[in-house]
Tab-separated table of C-alpha atoms in Angstrom:
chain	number	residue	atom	x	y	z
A	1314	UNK	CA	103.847	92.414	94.043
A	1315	UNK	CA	103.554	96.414	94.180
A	1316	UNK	CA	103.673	97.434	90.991
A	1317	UNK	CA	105.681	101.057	91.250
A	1318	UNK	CA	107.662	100.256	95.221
A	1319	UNK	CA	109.518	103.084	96.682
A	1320	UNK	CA	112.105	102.770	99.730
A	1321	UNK	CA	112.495	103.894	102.973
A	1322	UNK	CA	108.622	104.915	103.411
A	1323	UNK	CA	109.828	107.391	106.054
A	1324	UNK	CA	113.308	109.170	106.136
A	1325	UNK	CA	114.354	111.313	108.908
A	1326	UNK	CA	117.449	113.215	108.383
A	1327	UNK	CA	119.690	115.942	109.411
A	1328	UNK	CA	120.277	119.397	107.435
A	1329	UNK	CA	123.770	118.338	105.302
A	1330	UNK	CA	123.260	115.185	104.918
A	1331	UNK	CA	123.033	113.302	102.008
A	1332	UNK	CA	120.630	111.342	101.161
A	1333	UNK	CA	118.806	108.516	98.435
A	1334	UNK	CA	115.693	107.185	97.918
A	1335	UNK	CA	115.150	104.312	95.598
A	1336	UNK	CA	112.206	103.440	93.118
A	1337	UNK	CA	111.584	100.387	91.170
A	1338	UNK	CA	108.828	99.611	88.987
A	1339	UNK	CA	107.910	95.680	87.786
A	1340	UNK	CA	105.058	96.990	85.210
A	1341	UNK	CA	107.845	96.941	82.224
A	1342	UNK	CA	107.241	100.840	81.493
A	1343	UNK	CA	109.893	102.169	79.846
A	1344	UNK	CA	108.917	106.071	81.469
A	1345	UNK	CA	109.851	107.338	85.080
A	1346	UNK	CA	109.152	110.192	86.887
A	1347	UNK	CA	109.854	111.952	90.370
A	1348	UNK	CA	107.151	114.134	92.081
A	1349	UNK	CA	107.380	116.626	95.349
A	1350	UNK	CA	104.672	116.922	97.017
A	1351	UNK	CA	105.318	120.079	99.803
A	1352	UNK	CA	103.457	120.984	102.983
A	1353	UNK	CA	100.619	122.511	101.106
A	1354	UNK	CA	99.864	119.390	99.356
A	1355	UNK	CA	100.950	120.498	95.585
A	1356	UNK	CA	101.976	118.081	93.799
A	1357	UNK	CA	104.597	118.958	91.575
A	1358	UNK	CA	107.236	116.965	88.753
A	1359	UNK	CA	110.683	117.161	89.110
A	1360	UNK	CA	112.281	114.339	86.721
A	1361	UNK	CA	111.382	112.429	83.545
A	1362	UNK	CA	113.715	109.072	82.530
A	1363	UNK	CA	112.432	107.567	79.080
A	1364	UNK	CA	114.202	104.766	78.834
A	1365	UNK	CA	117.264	105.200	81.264
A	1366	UNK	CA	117.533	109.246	79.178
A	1367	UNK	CA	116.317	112.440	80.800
A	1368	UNK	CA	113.654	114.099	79.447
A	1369	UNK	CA	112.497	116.481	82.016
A	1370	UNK	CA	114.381	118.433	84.428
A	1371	UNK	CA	111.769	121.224	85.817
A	1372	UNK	CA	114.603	123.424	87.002
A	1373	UNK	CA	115.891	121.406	90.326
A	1374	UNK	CA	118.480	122.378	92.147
A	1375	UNK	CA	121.286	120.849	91.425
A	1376	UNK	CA	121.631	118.978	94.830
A	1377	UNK	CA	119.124	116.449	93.684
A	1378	UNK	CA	120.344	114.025	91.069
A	1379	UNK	CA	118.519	111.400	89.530
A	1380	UNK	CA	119.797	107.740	88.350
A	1381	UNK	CA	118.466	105.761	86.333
A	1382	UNK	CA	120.407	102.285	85.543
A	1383	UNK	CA	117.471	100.293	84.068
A	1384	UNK	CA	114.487	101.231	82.733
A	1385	UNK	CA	112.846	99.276	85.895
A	1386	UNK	CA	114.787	101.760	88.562
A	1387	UNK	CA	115.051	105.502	88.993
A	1388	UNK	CA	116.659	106.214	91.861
A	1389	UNK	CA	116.920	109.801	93.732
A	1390	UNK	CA	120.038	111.192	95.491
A	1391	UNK	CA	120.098	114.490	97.488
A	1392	UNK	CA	122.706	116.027	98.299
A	1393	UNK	CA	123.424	118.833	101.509
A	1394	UNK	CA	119.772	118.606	102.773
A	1395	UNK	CA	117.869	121.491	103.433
A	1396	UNK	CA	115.253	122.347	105.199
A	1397	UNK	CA	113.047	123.101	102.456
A	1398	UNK	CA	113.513	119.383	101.124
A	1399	UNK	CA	110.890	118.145	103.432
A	1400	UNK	CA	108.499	117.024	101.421
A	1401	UNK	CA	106.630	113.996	100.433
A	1402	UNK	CA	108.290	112.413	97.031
A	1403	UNK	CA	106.385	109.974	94.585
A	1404	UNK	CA	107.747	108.283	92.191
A	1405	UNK	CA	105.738	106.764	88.978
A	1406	UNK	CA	106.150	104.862	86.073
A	1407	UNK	CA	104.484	104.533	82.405
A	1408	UNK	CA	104.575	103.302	79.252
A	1409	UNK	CA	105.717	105.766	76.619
A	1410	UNK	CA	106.581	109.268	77.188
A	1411	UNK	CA	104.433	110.536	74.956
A	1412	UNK	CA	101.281	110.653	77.605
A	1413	UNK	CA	99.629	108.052	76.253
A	1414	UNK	CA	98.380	106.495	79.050
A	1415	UNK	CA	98.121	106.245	82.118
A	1416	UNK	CA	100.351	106.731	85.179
A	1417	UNK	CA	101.118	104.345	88.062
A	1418	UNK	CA	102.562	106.010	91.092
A	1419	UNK	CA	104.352	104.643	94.382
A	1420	UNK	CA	103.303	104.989	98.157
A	1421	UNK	CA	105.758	107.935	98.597
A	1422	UNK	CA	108.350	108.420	100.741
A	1423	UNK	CA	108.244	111.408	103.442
A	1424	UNK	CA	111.214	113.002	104.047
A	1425	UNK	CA	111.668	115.530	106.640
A	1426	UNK	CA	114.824	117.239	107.254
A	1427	UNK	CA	115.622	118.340	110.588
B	86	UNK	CA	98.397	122.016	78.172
B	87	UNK	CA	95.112	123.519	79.521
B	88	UNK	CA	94.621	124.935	83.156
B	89	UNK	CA	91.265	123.138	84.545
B	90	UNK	CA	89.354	124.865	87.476
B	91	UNK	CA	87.962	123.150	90.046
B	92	UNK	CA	86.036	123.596	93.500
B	93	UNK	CA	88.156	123.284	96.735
B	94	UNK	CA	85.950	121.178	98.448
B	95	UNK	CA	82.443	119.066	98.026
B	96	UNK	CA	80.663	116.564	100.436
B	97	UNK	CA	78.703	113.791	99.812
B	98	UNK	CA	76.471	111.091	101.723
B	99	UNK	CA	77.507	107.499	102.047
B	100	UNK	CA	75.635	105.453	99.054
B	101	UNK	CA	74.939	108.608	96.344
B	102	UNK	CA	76.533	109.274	93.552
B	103	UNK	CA	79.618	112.464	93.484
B	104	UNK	CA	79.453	114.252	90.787
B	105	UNK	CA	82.312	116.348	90.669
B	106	UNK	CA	82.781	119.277	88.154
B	107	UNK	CA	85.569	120.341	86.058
B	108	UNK	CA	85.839	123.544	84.065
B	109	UNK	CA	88.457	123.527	81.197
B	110	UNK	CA	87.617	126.489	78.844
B	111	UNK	CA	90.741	126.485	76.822
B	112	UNK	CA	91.483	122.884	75.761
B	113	UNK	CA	92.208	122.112	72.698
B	114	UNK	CA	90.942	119.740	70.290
B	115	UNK	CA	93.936	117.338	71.227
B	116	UNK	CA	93.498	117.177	74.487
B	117	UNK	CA	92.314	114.685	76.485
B	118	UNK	CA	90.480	114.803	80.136
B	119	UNK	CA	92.263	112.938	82.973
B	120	UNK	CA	90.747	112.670	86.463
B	121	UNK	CA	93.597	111.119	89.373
B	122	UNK	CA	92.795	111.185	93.002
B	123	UNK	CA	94.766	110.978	96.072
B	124	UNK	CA	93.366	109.123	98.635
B	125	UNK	CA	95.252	110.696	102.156
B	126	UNK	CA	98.745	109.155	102.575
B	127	UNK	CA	98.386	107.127	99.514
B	128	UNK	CA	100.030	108.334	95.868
B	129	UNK	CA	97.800	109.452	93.009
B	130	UNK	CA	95.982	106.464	92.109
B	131	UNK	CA	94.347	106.820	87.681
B	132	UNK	CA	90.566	106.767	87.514
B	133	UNK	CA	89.644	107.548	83.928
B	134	UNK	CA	90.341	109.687	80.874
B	135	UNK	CA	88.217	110.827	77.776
B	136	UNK	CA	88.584	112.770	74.691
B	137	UNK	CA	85.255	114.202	73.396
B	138	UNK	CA	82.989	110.914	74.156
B	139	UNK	CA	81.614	109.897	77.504
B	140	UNK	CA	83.754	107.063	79.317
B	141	UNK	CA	83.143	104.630	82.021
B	142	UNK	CA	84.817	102.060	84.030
B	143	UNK	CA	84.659	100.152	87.131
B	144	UNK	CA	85.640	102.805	89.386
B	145	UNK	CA	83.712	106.164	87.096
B	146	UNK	CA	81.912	107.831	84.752
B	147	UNK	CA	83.081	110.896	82.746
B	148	UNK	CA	80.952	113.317	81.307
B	149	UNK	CA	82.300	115.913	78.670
B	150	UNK	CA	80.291	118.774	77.533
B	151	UNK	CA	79.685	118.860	73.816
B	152	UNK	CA	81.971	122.132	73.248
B	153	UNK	CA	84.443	119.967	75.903
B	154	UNK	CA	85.129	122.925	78.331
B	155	UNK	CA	83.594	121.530	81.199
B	156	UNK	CA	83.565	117.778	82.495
B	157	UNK	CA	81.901	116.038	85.452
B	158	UNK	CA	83.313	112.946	87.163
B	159	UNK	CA	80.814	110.540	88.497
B	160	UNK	CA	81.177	108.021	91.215
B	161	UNK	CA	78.315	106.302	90.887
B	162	UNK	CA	77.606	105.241	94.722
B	163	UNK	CA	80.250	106.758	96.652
B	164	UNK	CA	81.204	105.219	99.777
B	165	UNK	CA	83.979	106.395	102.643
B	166	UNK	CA	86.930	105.123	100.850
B	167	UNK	CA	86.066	107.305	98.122
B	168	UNK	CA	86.896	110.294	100.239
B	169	UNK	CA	90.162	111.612	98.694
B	170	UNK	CA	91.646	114.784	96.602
B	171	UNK	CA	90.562	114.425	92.637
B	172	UNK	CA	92.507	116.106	89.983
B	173	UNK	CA	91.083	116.949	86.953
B	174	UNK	CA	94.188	117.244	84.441
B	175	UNK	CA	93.880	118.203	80.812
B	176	UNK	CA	96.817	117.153	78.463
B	177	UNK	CA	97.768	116.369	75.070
B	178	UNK	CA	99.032	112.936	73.512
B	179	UNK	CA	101.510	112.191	71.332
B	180	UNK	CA	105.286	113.226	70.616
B	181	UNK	CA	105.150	116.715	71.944
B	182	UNK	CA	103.678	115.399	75.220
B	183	UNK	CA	106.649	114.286	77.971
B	184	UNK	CA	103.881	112.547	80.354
B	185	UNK	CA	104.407	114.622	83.142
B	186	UNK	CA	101.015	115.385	84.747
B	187	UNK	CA	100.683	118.966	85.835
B	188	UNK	CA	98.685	118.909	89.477
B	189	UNK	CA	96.409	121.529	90.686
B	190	UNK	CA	94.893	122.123	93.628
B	191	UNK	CA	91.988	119.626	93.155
B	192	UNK	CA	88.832	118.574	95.059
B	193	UNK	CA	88.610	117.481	98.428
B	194	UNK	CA	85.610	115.115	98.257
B	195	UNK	CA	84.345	113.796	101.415
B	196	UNK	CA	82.098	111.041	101.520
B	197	UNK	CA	80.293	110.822	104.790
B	198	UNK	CA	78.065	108.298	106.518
């Protein structure tokens, strides 16, 4: 019963492609996020969902589009690869987007683009 | 939110307490002290937060200066699965807070035998 689950673990892909990654959470937060985590290890947010609405967009390209159609899922598509998408990406969950507390996060799911 | 500053790298023996420092000369009196690590492979995993008062829990201890610029996180007896990159993260609550968490480069504590 993993709390914030994130699928496929690993994703090998070509440059092009198009790709998705899928999150749930099952801790009934109502706040999701997206994080990249690049080669050097920073971690970095790229998506907010409060309650199925975006609240953050830190200036992704527009290739990547999340979805969110529950409050329990945000999912992640990506269009046209690139080789700069390799990356690890976390998603997490919490309640309230207001920072309140605190934040669960999945196992990640490493994408490399070949 | 404040920018927190913290050493690259410290090492510590199996069974002693970590203390690992945080400076955070700007916060602001609404902002709060969150420590996250990442233990390798793993995502960020919560450990503790605090405001002005010291905190503990099962996993740690935090320990906020008086004038709350500088913080220390204590593991209390470390042991090898302790070894892991700890973020110290200053932010603010309430409505002009999103939740995102802003990383920075962290400390690599390793906990060795």
């Amino acid at each position: 019963d993993t709390a914030v689950s994130q699928t496929p673990k690993y994703l090998v892909t070509q440059m092009g492609n198009d790709k998705s990654i899928k999150c749930e959470q099952n801790l009934g937060h109502d706040t999701m996020y997206w994080y990249k985590q690049d080669s050097k290890k920073f971690l970095k947010i790229m998506f907010s969902y409060n309650n199925k609405e975006l609240i953050i967009n830190e200036t992704v390209p527009n290739r990547f589009s999340p979805k969110s159609p529950d409050k329990a899922h945000l999912n992640l598509h990506i269009n046209s690869l690139e080789l700069g998408d390799s990356a690890v990406y976390f998603c997490a969950s919490s309640q309230g987007g207001q920072g309140n507390t605190e934040a669960f996060f999945g196992q990640g799911t490493r994408l490399t683009v070949v | 939110d404040a920018k927190t500053t913290q050493p690259p790298s410290m090492d510590c023996a199996e069974g002693r307490a970590a203390n690992l420092p945080c400076n955070h000369s700007t916060i602001s009196g609404n902002e709060y002290v969150y420590w996250y690590r990442q233990i390798h492979s793993q995502g960020p995993q919560y450990i503790i937060h605090g405001l002005k008062n010291n905190e503990t829990n099962e996993m740690a201890s935090l320990i906020i200066t008086e004038d709350r610029k500088s913080s220390t996180l204590i593991l209390p007896h470390a042991t090898l699965r302790d070894t892991a990159v700890y973020y110290c993260i200053v932010r603010s609550h309430g409505s002009s807070n999103t939740g995102k968490l802003i990383f920075g480069q962290g400390t690599t504590l390793q906990v060795k035998p």
